[in-house]
Short mmCIF file of C-alpha atoms in Angstrom, two decimals:
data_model
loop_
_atom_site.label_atom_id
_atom_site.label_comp_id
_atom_site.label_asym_id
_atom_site.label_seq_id
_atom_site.Cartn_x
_atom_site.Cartn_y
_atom_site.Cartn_z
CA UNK E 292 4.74 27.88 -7.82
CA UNK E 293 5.30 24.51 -9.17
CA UNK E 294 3.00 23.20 -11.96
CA UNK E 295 0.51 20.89 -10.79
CA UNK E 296 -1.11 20.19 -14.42
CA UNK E 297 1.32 19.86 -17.22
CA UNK E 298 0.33 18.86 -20.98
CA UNK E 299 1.98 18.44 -24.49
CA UNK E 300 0.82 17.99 -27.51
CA UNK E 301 -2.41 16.48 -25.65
CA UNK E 302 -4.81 14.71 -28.43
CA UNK E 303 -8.08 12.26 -28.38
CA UNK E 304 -9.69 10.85 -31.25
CA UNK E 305 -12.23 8.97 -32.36
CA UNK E 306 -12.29 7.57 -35.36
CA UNK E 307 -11.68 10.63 -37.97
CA UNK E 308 -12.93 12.93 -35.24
CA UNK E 309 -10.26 15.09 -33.43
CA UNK E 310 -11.63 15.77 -29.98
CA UNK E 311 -8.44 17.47 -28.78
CA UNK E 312 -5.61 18.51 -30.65
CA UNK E 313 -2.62 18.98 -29.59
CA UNK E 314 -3.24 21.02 -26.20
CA UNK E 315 -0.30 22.38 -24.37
CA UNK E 316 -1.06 23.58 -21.04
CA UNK E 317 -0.04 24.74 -17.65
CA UNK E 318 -1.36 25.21 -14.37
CA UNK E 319 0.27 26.40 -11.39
CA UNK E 320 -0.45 25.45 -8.35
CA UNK E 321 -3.00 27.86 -6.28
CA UNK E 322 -4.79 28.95 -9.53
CA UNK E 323 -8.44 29.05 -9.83
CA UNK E 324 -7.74 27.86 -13.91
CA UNK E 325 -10.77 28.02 -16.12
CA UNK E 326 -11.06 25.66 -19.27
CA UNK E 327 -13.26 27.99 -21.29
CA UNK E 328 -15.11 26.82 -24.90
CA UNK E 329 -18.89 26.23 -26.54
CA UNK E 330 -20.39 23.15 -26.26
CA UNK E 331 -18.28 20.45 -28.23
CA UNK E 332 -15.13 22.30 -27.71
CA UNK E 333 -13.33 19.46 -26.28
CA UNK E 334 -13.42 20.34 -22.76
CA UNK E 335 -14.60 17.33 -20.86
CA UNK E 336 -12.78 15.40 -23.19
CA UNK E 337 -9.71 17.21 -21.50
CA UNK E 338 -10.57 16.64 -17.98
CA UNK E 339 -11.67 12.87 -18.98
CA UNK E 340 -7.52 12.58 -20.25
CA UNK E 341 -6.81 14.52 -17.15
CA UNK E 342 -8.39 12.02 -14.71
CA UNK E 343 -7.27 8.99 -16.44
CA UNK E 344 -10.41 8.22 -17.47
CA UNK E 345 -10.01 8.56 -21.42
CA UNK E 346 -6.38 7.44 -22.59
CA UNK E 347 -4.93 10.18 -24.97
CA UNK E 348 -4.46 8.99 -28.57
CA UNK E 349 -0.80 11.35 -28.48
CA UNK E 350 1.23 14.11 -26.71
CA UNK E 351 1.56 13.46 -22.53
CA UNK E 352 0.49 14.42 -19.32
CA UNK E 353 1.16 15.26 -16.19
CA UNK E 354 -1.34 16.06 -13.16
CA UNK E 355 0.31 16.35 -9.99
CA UNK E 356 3.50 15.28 -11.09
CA UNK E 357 1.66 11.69 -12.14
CA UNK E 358 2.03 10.41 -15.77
CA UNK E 359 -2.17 10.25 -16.58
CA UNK E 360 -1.36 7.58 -19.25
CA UNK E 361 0.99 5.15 -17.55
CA UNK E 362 -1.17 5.51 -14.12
CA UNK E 363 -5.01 6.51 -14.18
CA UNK E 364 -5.65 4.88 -11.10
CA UNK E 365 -3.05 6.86 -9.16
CA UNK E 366 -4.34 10.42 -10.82
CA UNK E 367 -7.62 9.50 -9.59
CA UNK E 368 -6.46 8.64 -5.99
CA UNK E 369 -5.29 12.29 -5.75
CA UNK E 370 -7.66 14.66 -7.22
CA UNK E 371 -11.18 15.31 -6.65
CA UNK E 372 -13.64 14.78 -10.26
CA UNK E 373 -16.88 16.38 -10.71
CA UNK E 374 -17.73 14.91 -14.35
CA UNK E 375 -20.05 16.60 -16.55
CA UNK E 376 -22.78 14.03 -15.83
CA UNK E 377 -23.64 13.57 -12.32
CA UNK E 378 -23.88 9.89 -11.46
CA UNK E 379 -23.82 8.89 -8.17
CA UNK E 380 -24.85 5.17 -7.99
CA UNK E 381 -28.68 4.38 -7.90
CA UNK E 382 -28.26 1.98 -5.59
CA UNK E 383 -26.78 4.06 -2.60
CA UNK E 384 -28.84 6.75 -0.14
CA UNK E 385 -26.48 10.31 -0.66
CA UNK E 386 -24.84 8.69 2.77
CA UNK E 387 -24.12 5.47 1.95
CA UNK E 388 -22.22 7.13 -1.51
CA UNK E 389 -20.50 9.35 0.83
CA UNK E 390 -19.37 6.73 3.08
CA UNK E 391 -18.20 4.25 -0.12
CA UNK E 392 -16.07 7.25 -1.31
CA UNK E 393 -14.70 7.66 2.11
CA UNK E 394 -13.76 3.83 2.29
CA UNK E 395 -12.40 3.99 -1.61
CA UNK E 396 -10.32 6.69 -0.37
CA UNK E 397 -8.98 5.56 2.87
CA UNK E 398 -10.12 8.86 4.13
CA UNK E 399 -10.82 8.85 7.85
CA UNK E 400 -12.53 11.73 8.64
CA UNK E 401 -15.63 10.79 5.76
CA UNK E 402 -18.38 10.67 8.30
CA UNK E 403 -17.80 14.45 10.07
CA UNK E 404 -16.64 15.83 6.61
CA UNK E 405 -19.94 14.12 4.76
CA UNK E 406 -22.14 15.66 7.41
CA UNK E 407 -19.99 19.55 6.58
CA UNK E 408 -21.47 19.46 2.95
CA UNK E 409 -25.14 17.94 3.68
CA UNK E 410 -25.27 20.98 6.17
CA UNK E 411 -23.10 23.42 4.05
CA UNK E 412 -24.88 22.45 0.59
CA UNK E 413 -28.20 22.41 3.02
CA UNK E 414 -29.51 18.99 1.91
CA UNK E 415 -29.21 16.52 4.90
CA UNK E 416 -32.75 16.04 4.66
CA UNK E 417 -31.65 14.05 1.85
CA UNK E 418 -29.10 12.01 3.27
CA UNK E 419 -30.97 8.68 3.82
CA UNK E 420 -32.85 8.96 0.15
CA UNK E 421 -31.48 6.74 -2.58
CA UNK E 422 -29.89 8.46 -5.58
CA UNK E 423 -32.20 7.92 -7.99
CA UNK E 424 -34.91 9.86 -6.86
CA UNK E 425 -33.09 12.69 -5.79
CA UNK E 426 -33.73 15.86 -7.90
CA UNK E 427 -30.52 16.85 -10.35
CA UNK E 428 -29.50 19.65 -8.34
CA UNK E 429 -29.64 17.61 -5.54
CA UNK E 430 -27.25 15.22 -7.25
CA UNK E 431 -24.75 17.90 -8.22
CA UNK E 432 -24.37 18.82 -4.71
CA UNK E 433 -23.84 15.64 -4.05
CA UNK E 434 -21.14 15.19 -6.85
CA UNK E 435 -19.35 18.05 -5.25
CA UNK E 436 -19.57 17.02 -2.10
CA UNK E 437 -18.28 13.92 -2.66
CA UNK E 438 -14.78 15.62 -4.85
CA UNK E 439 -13.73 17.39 -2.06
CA UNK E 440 -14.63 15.50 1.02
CA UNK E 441 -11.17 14.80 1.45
CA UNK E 442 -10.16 17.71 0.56
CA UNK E 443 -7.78 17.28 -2.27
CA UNK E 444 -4.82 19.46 -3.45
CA UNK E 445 -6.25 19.66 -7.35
CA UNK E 446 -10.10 19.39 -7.88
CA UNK E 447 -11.18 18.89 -11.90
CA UNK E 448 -14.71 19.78 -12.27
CA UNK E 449 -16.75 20.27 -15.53
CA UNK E 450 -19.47 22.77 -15.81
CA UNK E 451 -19.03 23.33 -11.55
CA UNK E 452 -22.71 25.21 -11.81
CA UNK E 453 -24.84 23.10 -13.73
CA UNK E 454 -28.14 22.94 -11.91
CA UNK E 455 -27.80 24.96 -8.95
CA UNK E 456 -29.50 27.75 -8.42
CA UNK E 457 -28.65 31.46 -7.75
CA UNK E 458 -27.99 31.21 -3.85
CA UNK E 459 -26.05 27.55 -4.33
CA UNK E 460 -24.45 29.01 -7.29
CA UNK E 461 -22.98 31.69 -5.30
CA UNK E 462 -22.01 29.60 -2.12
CA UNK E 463 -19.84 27.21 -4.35
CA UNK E 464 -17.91 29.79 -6.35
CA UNK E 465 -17.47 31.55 -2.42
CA UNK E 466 -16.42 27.98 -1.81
CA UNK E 467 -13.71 27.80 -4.85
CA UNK E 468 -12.42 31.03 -3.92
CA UNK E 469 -11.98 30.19 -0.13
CA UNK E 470 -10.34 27.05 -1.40
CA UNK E 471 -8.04 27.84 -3.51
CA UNK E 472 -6.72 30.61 -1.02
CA UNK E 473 -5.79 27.90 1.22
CA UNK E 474 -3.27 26.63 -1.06
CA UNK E 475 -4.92 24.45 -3.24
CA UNK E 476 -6.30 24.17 -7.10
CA UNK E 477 -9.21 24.03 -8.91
CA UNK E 478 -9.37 23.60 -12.93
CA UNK E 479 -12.97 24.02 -13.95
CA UNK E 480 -14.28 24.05 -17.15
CA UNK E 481 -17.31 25.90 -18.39
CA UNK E 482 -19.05 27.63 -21.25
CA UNK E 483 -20.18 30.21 -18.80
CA UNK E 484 -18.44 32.59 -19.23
CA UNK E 485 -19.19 35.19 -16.10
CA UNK E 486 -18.10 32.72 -14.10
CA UNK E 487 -14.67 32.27 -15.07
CA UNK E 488 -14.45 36.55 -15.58
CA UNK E 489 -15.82 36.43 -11.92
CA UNK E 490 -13.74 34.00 -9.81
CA UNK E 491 -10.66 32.20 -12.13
CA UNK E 492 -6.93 33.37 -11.81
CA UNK E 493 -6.24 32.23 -14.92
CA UNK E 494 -8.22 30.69 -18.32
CA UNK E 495 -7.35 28.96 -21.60
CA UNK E 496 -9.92 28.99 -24.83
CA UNK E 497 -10.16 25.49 -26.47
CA UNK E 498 -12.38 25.16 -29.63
CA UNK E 499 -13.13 22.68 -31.82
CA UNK E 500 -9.92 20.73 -29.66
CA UNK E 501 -7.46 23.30 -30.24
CA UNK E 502 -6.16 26.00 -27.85
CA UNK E 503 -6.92 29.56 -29.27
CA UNK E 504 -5.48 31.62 -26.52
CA UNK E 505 -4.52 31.42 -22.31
CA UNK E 506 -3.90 34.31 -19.95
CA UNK E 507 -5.65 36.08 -16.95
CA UNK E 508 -9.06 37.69 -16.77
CA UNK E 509 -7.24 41.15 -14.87
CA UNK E 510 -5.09 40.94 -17.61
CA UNK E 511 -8.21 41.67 -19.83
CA UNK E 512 -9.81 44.02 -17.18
CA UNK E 513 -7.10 46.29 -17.41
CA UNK E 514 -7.24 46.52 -20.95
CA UNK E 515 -10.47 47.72 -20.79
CA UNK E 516 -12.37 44.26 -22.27
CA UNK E 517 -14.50 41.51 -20.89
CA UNK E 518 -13.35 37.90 -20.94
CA UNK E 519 -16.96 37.47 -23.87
CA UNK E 520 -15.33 40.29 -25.99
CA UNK E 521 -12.40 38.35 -26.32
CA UNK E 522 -13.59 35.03 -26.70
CA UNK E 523 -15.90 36.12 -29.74
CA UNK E 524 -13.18 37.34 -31.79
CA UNK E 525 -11.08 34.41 -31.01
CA UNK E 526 -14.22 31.99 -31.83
CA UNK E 527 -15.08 33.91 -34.77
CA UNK E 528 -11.27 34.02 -36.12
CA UNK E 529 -10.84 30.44 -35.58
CA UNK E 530 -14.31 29.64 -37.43
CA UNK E 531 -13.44 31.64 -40.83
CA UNK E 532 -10.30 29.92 -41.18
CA UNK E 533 -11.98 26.26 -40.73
#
């Protein structure tokens, strides 16, 4: 299947601080891809290049066959973004933010798919409260919600579980899963591992900005290891040669 995500030689810095260095990747369409790495690895940095919302400082990329550098904008017209941070605006109820994202999008259909996620995500009591006093896991819903409601081809989302609970946590990844069978993409990142073991097609280990290894998690299942085994060693390898 054609590559939906392409990168080379992907960097960020800032400063004397390499974020990213030098990440080659590539994701097929219909994979469930997990960005995998501790806290500080680089990860949101990558989706932020991704998304066209951080310009890289070298290397290229491609996401959906768009050039992320020489058109943000356009990246961010096709894709769905859950950033790391949810921020709807404080201004809005979760309905009016819905609605503005519909409008931004040219979507059509915003109003019956906005009312599929307040009853699918089960907070519609919600719908008419601004977004600053809703709860955090309130506003995460509402940051996913609002990345697929048009239901996009690719969907980049950083740390997808943050602040759900057990029975949300398990309706989203049902949700991925579903999605993805239809023909579409998700690239995720997360320091959770379990996740990724439980529900990606395919995973790459960044640390401290560089790529240690990619593959599948059957891949490691038929060997006989779990996707934590081999992430230690890598982590540990990479750190006593730093």
């Amino acid at each position: 299947m054609a590559l939906v995500i392409e990168a080379e030689g992907l960097s960020k810095r800032y400063g004397e601080t390499v974020a990213v260095d030098s990440l080659d990747l590539a994701v097929p369409g219909g994979a469930l891809f997990g960005l995998l790495g501790p806290n500080g690895s680089g990860k949101s940095t990558t989706i932020r290049m991704l998304t066209g919302q951080a310009k890289p400082s070298a290397g290229r990329a491609r996401v959906l066959g768009v050039d992320v550098a020489a058109d943000p904008v356009g990246v961010r017209r096709l894709v769905g973004i859950i950033p790391e941070q949810e921020t709807p605006p404080s201004f809005l109820t979760a309905a009016e933010y819905l609605r503005f994202v519909s409008a931004v999008r040219d979507f059509a259909g915003g109003e019956k798919a906005a009312q599929w996620w307040f009853d699918f995500l089960d907070f519609g009591d919600k719908r008419d409260v601004l977004c600053k006093d809703l709860s955090r896991g309130t506003r995460q819903k509402l940051m996913f919600a609002q990345a697929f409601l048009h239901s996009p081809r690719l969907a980049l989302i950083d740390e997808p579980l943050v602040n759900f609970d057990p029975i949300v946590q398990h309706q989203v990844k049902e949700f991925l899963v579903e999605y993805v069978k239809r023909g579409n993409t998700v690239f995720l990142s997360t320091h959770i591992l379990e996740v990724a073991e439980e529900i990606c097609t395919g995973y790459a280990v960044l640390h401290r900005g560089r790529l240690l290894a990619t593959g599948r998690p059957d891949e490691l299942r038929e060997g006989g290891r779990h996707l934590s085994d081999v992430f230690l060693d890598l982590v540990r390898r990479e750190r006593g040669h730093a």
